[in-house]
């Protein structure tokens, strides 16, 4: 029967210690709310002795976040423990987390204390913390490099003094999995009075082993795991929460635990942390990186399109990511290409697909990714040289911040001038509606982007539009000093391409006698064909 692994998040404490990741009170509160939504069991809110700001942040989190246990860190001395308690005492379920180094290296070069002195200090500090709070965690810092028999003595001292959680940190990310697992098994078997005391992992990623070691600790008997969102933390970081949680979820067949994390909040948590700290995760970061569910190799794309399980061990939706992304590049195959064309509204025949594929691979050699605009450009190659069916003669818009906008458009086709007006929320929308009324085939905008060319407010606006007409997408691009005019011209270009292409489709349907009923047929062959 699997047991629950309690998730102890230390993004706001160990994570915040990482360069570039410090957060102010508002940012910490926003993160704490998200961690609550994520369902973490314990939230380490900070190290109150470190600064007034940290202390205030822990107080604010303790006062607001009610469901999880809220922990505050303290060294094993009176002032730290007093500060930690003062900051966390308003929490619904407060915890004091106190720590003291136990490895000979730290004793000799950092603390300049004997093993006996450390043992006494552990007993005193845990006892003192227990005088305030019945939930006390003790961490023998650098446990991973501590002599095993001495570690057992330290843990015993902490348990005797009332520690309810024993956390065994691999502070410097030095341990190998079997060593880390064995440490838990030893402490569990050799420390008297362990009933009711929870063992906890805390791993750093200096050798890239943090998550693997956390899972090893679980196998050794730990039921609390300390980790951070995106794996931020001292030096190479802490074990990444999202990786641990998903490893436990995906490999529940071999791991003896489950978590109560709402996995669909993982991506949002990662994104919020990125926004708050400005520190982005690498593209290929497991679970939450931009490429975590993106497939580019042709064989992989083909496999995923046939059945996602071929190359995906979890769905992007499980971690709250919108959808798998098929990134079209030079490694993509025909299957992915034709699927994307279908999504863009193009049912390509075999020869059409062959020709598009050839142009696409040529383009893929020149640029890294091939975008929808490029694909549409490939199938509509030659459109740029077509005479415009409708040309823009005049356009006028009236808009105000208080209400709707009106656009009047004058178009010319074969020497005949048409004009019409429309009203909509914004001036661009109004111009598009007026164009639709004249051209007779309404379009919807799939993508609209503006960028300015040249400096200052007198720069030229370049508008690119992708619009869908009768289920197929067409692009248009135009530049002008007037953004609305550039938008209207770009839209008209797309509408012209659509009109041409749909007319051609209607004509070929008429020539082959195939039954083809759509608005374009009615428009170009009003009497039927
Ligand atoms: O890495 C470490 O040892 C720590 C302790 C304070 C738990 O962060
Ligand atoms: Zn740490």
XYZ file of C-alpha atoms and ligand atoms in Angstrom:
538
model
C 0.000 0.000 0.000
C 1.671 3.285 -1.043
C 2.205 5.876 1.681
C 1.939 9.631 1.354
C 5.136 11.593 0.650
C 4.777 15.043 2.198
C 6.010 17.846 -0.040
C 8.035 20.476 1.836
C 8.557 23.456 -0.422
C 11.555 25.648 0.329
C 11.404 27.936 -2.723
C 10.938 30.928 -0.433
C 13.901 29.997 1.786
C 16.637 27.829 0.205
C 15.410 28.782 -3.273
C 15.454 32.465 -2.508
C 19.099 32.161 -1.438
C 20.085 31.506 -5.031
C 21.681 34.436 -6.919
C 19.095 36.599 -8.683
C 16.157 34.935 -6.954
C 15.479 37.240 -4.006
C 11.857 38.311 -3.669
C 10.096 41.140 -1.879
C 7.141 40.683 0.462
C 4.439 41.006 -2.211
C 6.263 38.573 -4.483
C 6.717 36.054 -1.671
C 3.038 36.306 -0.806
C 2.013 35.757 -4.426
C 4.291 32.715 -4.595
C 2.962 31.389 -1.261
C -0.633 31.621 -2.556
C 0.351 29.677 -5.659
C 2.157 27.041 -3.572
C -1.016 26.703 -1.530
C -3.027 26.159 -4.747
C -0.411 23.615 -5.802
C -1.127 21.707 -2.611
C 2.282 21.652 -0.885
C 2.086 20.154 2.609
C 4.745 22.306 4.238
C 5.835 25.728 3.105
C 9.170 27.028 4.402
C 8.499 30.745 4.276
C 11.945 32.117 5.114
C 14.863 32.596 7.492
C 13.605 35.379 9.774
C 16.978 36.209 11.383
C 18.432 36.911 7.909
C 16.722 40.300 7.513
C 13.793 42.406 8.640
C 12.241 41.881 5.190
C 12.460 38.107 5.492
C 10.940 38.237 8.954
C 8.029 40.405 7.726
C 7.434 38.078 4.772
C 7.274 35.002 7.030
C 4.820 36.831 9.331
C 2.596 37.835 6.402
C 2.574 34.295 4.995
C 1.900 32.765 8.422
C -1.038 35.133 8.894
C -2.617 34.457 5.498
C -1.839 30.930 4.335
C -3.905 28.605 6.499
C -3.853 25.095 5.008
C -0.191 24.012 4.853
C 2.242 23.900 7.757
C 4.301 27.103 7.640
C 7.939 26.654 8.687
C 10.616 29.198 9.600
C 14.326 28.405 9.635
C 16.657 29.087 12.572
C 20.248 28.259 13.406
C 20.629 26.376 16.684
C 20.833 29.451 18.902
C 18.446 31.448 21.069
C 18.171 34.612 18.981
C 17.458 32.730 15.747
C 14.854 30.503 17.394
C 13.172 33.482 19.094
C 12.973 35.305 15.758
C 11.704 32.245 13.933
C 8.969 31.693 16.507
C 7.966 35.376 16.544
C 7.571 35.265 12.760
C 5.704 31.978 12.443
C 3.589 31.786 15.590
C 0.401 33.177 13.971
C 0.320 30.300 11.497
C -2.520 27.802 11.762
C 0.122 25.070 11.912
C 3.555 26.563 12.711
C 6.883 24.730 12.578
C 10.356 25.747 13.723
C 13.112 24.244 11.596
C 16.481 24.415 13.334
C 19.799 23.183 11.990
C 23.406 22.653 12.988
C 26.298 21.247 10.978
C 27.538 17.807 12.010
C 30.282 16.835 9.521
C 33.874 16.949 10.748
C 34.712 19.325 7.907
C 32.146 21.865 9.142
C 33.027 21.315 12.797
C 36.709 21.872 12.181
C 36.727 24.643 9.562
C 33.448 26.493 10.110
C 32.189 26.075 13.656
C 35.473 25.328 15.483
C 33.610 23.066 17.893
C 34.028 19.524 19.184
C 31.571 16.722 18.532
C 30.520 16.815 22.208
C 29.766 20.531 22.033
C 27.634 20.014 18.947
C 25.675 17.183 20.581
C 24.884 19.423 23.562
C 23.875 22.297 21.305
C 21.497 20.063 19.353
C 19.765 18.893 22.537
C 19.496 22.432 23.843
C 18.272 24.022 20.575
C 15.622 21.394 19.814
C 14.410 21.526 23.432
C 14.250 25.319 23.312
C 12.283 25.270 20.043
C 9.912 22.680 21.554
C 9.223 25.050 24.465
C 7.355 27.226 21.910
C 6.101 24.853 19.299
C 5.178 21.179 19.228
C 6.251 20.830 15.599
C 10.058 21.025 15.399
C 12.298 19.873 12.581
C 16.014 19.321 13.070
C 18.587 19.176 10.242
C 22.145 17.939 10.826
C 23.664 20.135 8.114
C 26.039 18.266 5.775
C 24.603 14.952 6.979
C 25.761 13.413 3.695
C 29.408 13.881 4.715
C 28.924 13.197 8.439
C 30.480 10.135 10.036
C 27.608 7.648 10.232
C 27.927 6.678 13.909
C 28.202 10.309 14.930
C 25.193 11.177 12.757
C 23.194 8.521 14.624
C 24.198 10.144 17.929
C 23.172 13.600 16.669
C 19.815 12.310 15.454
C 19.270 10.537 18.750
C 19.976 13.754 20.655
C 17.469 15.633 18.500
C 14.778 12.965 18.874
C 15.258 12.776 22.621
C 14.902 16.567 22.830
C 11.583 16.380 20.993
C 12.263 16.752 17.249
C 9.230 15.591 15.253
C 10.982 15.641 11.873
C 14.578 14.637 11.117
C 15.873 16.054 7.873
C 19.099 14.576 6.470
C 20.574 17.078 4.015
C 23.078 16.366 1.298
C 24.076 20.006 1.701
C 26.797 20.019 -0.943
C 25.242 17.624 -3.476
C 27.961 15.037 -2.925
C 26.125 11.770 -2.272
C 25.531 8.909 -4.680
C 22.092 7.311 -4.629
C 22.955 4.103 -2.720
C 24.812 6.119 -0.053
C 21.931 8.521 0.416
C 19.389 5.667 0.579
C 21.508 3.763 3.095
C 21.809 6.821 5.367
C 18.016 6.824 5.817
C 17.851 3.103 6.353
C 20.596 3.378 9.020
C 19.005 6.297 10.875
C 15.631 4.566 10.825
C 17.091 1.305 12.143
C 19.650 2.627 14.616
C 18.193 5.782 16.214
C 16.075 4.859 19.246
C 12.613 6.410 19.558
C 11.987 6.934 15.830
C 8.302 5.993 16.053
C 6.295 9.067 15.159
C 9.366 10.907 13.847
C 9.287 11.665 10.159
C 12.424 11.378 8.045
C 13.022 13.996 5.384
C 15.238 14.403 2.311
C 16.988 17.630 1.369
C 19.265 17.390 -1.659
C 21.359 19.775 -3.735
C 22.183 19.409 -7.392
C 25.944 19.991 -7.559
C 26.474 16.682 -9.379
C 23.058 16.711 -11.034
C 21.859 14.030 -8.585
C 19.336 15.979 -6.480
C 16.109 14.406 -7.758
C 17.600 10.913 -8.049
C 18.886 11.203 -4.473
C 15.494 12.379 -3.236
C 13.907 9.252 -4.700
C 16.686 7.175 -3.129
C 15.891 8.795 0.237
C 12.247 7.809 -0.210
C 13.298 4.227 -0.873
C 15.373 4.430 2.321
C 12.333 5.444 4.368
C 11.904 9.245 4.043
C 8.301 10.438 3.840
C 8.944 14.181 3.621
C 10.851 15.667 0.671
C 12.302 19.155 0.594
C 12.434 20.793 -2.800
C 11.938 24.009 -4.752
C 10.002 25.104 -7.825
C 12.220 25.042 -10.924
C 14.949 23.578 -8.686
C 16.200 27.015 -7.659
C 18.525 27.144 -4.656
C 22.092 27.500 -3.448
C 24.721 26.993 -6.192
C 23.400 24.369 -8.648
C 20.067 24.458 -6.834
C 17.827 22.140 -4.828
C 15.863 19.140 -6.042
C 13.103 20.379 -8.357
C 9.621 19.905 -6.901
C 7.971 19.361 -10.282
C 10.451 16.635 -11.229
C 10.042 14.752 -7.945
C 6.255 14.975 -8.041
C 5.999 13.799 -11.638
C 8.545 11.010 -11.125
C 6.430 9.770 -8.222
C 3.274 10.080 -10.321
C 4.543 8.548 -13.559
C 6.521 5.753 -11.857
C 3.955 4.892 -9.203
C 4.433 1.309 -10.339
C 7.874 1.188 -8.721
C 7.837 3.877 -6.006
C 6.222 3.193 -2.629
C 4.608 6.645 -2.268
C 2.096 9.116 -3.677
C 1.752 12.880 -3.234
C -1.300 15.106 -2.930
C 0.096 17.778 -5.230
C -2.301 19.205 -7.834
C -0.021 18.463 -10.751
C -1.986 20.637 -13.142
C -0.730 23.658 -11.132
C 2.941 22.804 -11.748
C 3.378 24.825 -14.915
C 1.603 27.866 -13.446
C 3.858 27.682 -10.364
C 6.964 27.534 -12.529
C 5.775 30.420 -14.678
C 4.910 32.586 -11.701
C 8.346 32.033 -10.185
C 9.968 32.946 -13.498
C 7.918 36.137 -13.681
C 8.624 37.078 -10.081
C 12.388 36.459 -10.159
C 13.061 37.116 -13.839
C 15.097 33.882 -13.846
C 13.919 31.684 -16.695
C 14.286 27.905 -16.795
C 16.281 26.371 -19.617
C 14.203 25.316 -22.623
C 14.904 21.626 -22.116
C 14.127 21.685 -18.361
C 12.189 18.544 -17.413
C 8.421 18.971 -16.875
C 8.149 22.774 -17.196
C 10.701 23.793 -19.867
C 9.428 25.159 -23.175
C 10.673 22.104 -25.022
C 9.483 19.560 -22.458
C 6.552 18.575 -24.708
C 7.837 19.836 -28.061
C 8.751 17.384 -30.788
C 10.847 18.278 -33.771
C 12.444 15.117 -35.133
C 10.365 13.730 -37.996
C 10.232 10.214 -36.543
C 9.112 11.584 -33.170
C 6.498 13.889 -34.705
C 5.093 11.054 -36.752
C 4.994 8.836 -33.643
C 3.322 11.475 -31.462
C 0.724 12.266 -34.094
C -0.111 8.565 -34.376
C -0.370 8.171 -30.595
C 1.176 10.543 -28.030
C 2.264 7.662 -25.795
C 4.881 6.748 -28.410
C 7.066 9.602 -27.201
C 5.260 11.184 -24.229
C 5.295 9.534 -20.808
C 2.793 12.047 -19.440
C 0.455 14.509 -21.081
C 1.257 18.216 -21.016
C -2.222 18.770 -19.555
C -1.251 16.750 -16.451
C 1.285 19.421 -15.556
C -0.929 22.285 -16.685
C 0.735 23.000 -20.019
C -1.624 23.893 -22.853
C -0.743 21.180 -25.449
C 2.065 19.256 -27.057
C 3.816 21.378 -29.569
C 4.912 20.120 -32.907
C 7.773 22.409 -33.823
C 8.253 22.418 -37.530
C 11.892 22.524 -38.534
C 14.185 20.756 -40.927
C 13.805 17.472 -39.049
C 10.037 17.361 -39.451
C 8.384 14.884 -41.761
C 5.479 14.937 -44.214
C 2.990 13.675 -41.620
C 3.549 16.640 -39.293
C 3.526 19.033 -42.214
C 0.237 17.843 -43.649
C -1.329 17.803 -40.144
C -0.348 21.440 -39.631
C -1.712 22.346 -43.064
C -4.992 20.679 -42.129
C -5.126 22.757 -38.954
C -4.556 25.831 -41.099
C -7.449 24.773 -43.325
C -5.495 23.307 -46.258
C -6.272 19.775 -47.444
C -3.274 19.226 -49.692
C -3.337 16.599 -52.389
C -0.357 14.220 -52.553
C 1.471 16.174 -55.288
C 0.719 19.461 -53.505
C 2.122 18.044 -50.278
C 5.247 16.806 -52.081
C 5.860 20.229 -53.553
C 5.153 21.981 -50.225
C 7.446 19.528 -48.451
C 10.297 20.238 -50.836
C 9.983 24.005 -50.344
C 9.527 23.519 -46.613
C 12.749 21.491 -46.196
C 14.623 24.089 -48.242
C 13.293 26.785 -45.911
C 14.115 24.618 -42.883
C 17.756 24.592 -43.964
C 17.793 28.370 -43.991
C 15.926 29.143 -40.770
C 15.622 27.360 -37.445
C 11.852 27.123 -37.120
C 9.267 27.321 -39.845
C 6.183 29.244 -38.776
C 2.557 29.148 -39.938
C 3.096 32.281 -42.000
C 5.896 30.509 -43.882
C 3.688 27.483 -44.550
C 0.891 29.635 -45.872
C 3.458 31.477 -47.991
C 4.594 28.143 -49.442
C 1.157 26.986 -50.582
C 0.178 30.422 -51.746
C 3.466 30.977 -53.552
C 2.859 33.238 -56.509
C 0.079 35.209 -54.831
C 2.414 38.160 -54.339
C 2.523 38.595 -58.127
C -1.214 38.477 -58.639
C -2.983 41.665 -59.596
C -4.968 42.808 -56.547
C -8.658 42.104 -57.083
C -9.731 44.877 -54.790
C -7.563 47.933 -54.144
C -7.966 50.368 -51.277
C -8.855 53.813 -52.588
C -9.816 55.556 -49.402
C -10.439 54.830 -45.812
C -11.547 56.838 -42.840
C -12.061 55.940 -39.195
C -13.622 57.662 -36.256
C -12.866 56.298 -32.817
C -13.148 57.485 -29.256
C -12.095 56.066 -25.900
C -15.714 56.169 -24.772
C -17.405 54.111 -27.437
C -17.367 52.114 -30.592
C -15.384 52.964 -33.726
C -16.644 53.464 -37.253
C -14.697 52.854 -40.455
C -15.627 53.844 -44.001
C -13.797 52.051 -46.784
C -13.697 52.632 -50.525
C -12.427 49.745 -52.682
C -12.020 49.494 -56.422
C -12.337 46.380 -58.544
C -12.149 46.298 -62.354
C -12.737 50.077 -62.513
C -15.813 49.909 -60.323
C -15.794 51.662 -56.949
C -17.545 50.190 -53.896
C -17.859 51.807 -50.533
C -19.267 50.716 -47.226
C -19.034 51.486 -43.496
C -19.071 49.375 -40.360
C -19.002 49.869 -36.623
C -17.065 47.731 -34.153
C -15.214 47.829 -30.821
C -11.989 49.163 -32.326
C -11.004 50.993 -35.528
C -9.134 48.018 -37.049
C -12.078 45.729 -36.452
C -14.415 48.280 -37.993
C -12.167 48.542 -41.078
C -12.072 44.738 -41.443
C -15.880 44.548 -41.198
C -16.296 47.245 -43.853
C -13.917 45.336 -46.158
C -15.834 42.097 -45.494
C -19.087 43.778 -46.518
C -17.655 44.801 -49.870
C -15.639 41.670 -50.668
C -18.492 39.482 -49.530
C -16.458 36.798 -47.765
C -16.106 37.503 -44.056
C -12.829 36.592 -42.422
C -11.745 36.092 -38.847
C -8.367 37.128 -37.499
C -6.128 34.204 -36.454
C -3.064 36.297 -35.741
C -2.390 40.012 -35.710
C 0.980 41.568 -35.016
C 2.306 45.076 -35.244
C 5.843 46.195 -35.007
C 7.354 49.552 -35.606
C 10.157 50.118 -38.024
C 12.335 53.114 -37.199
C 12.721 55.064 -33.986
C 10.246 57.205 -32.059
C 6.589 57.882 -32.643
C 7.140 58.765 -36.327
C 8.289 55.221 -37.101
C 6.392 53.183 -39.658
C 4.013 50.487 -38.421
C 4.349 47.092 -40.044
C 1.232 44.978 -39.615
C 1.139 41.247 -40.320
C -2.166 39.440 -40.340
C -3.237 35.846 -40.612
C -6.965 35.579 -41.305
C -9.271 32.635 -41.882
C -11.737 32.775 -44.772
C -14.088 29.839 -45.223
C -11.876 27.522 -43.179
C -8.573 28.420 -44.846
C -5.934 30.825 -43.649
C -4.261 33.545 -45.684
C -1.667 36.132 -44.771
C -1.287 39.828 -45.471
C 1.340 42.377 -44.604
C 1.503 46.127 -45.026
C 3.291 49.172 -43.676
C 2.083 52.707 -43.090
C 2.572 55.619 -40.722
C -1.051 54.984 -39.771
C -1.413 51.684 -37.887
C -5.106 51.299 -38.786
C -4.416 51.873 -42.454
C -1.575 49.334 -42.374
C -3.954 46.863 -40.721
C -6.699 47.529 -43.292
C -4.270 47.068 -46.204
C -2.822 43.859 -44.690
C -6.307 42.457 -44.162
C -7.340 43.387 -47.677
C -4.275 41.589 -49.025
C -5.308 38.418 -47.183
C -8.905 38.865 -48.401
C -7.668 39.279 -51.996
C -5.674 36.042 -51.770
C -8.686 34.276 -50.321
C -10.965 35.620 -53.017
C -8.561 34.523 -55.749
C -7.925 31.100 -54.307
C -11.539 30.326 -53.507
C -12.593 31.508 -56.956
C -9.999 29.195 -58.480
C -11.290 26.314 -56.339
C -14.853 27.064 -57.418
C -13.825 27.176 -61.080
C -12.009 23.882 -60.922
C -14.979 22.327 -59.125
C -17.201 23.663 -61.886
C -14.881 22.282 -64.572
C -14.803 18.815 -63.062
C -18.509 18.925 -62.351
C -17.949 18.038 -58.715
C -20.585 19.150 -56.300
C -19.128 22.107 -54.493
C -21.378 24.203 -52.451
C -20.060 27.132 -50.566
C -20.485 30.857 -50.429
C -17.725 31.391 -52.962
C -19.480 29.276 -55.574
C -22.641 31.275 -55.037
C -20.654 34.438 -55.282
C -18.705 33.637 -58.439
C -21.396 31.584 -60.159
C -24.590 33.280 -58.989
C -26.723 31.263 -61.361
C -25.170 27.949 -60.319
C -22.834 25.877 -62.467
O 21.324 22.412 2.513
C 21.148 22.432 3.746
O 21.805 21.732 4.518
C 20.120 23.324 4.250
C 19.764 23.191 5.688
C 19.549 24.503 6.312
C 18.565 22.330 5.818
O 19.535 24.069 3.497
Zn 19.819 23.431 1.386
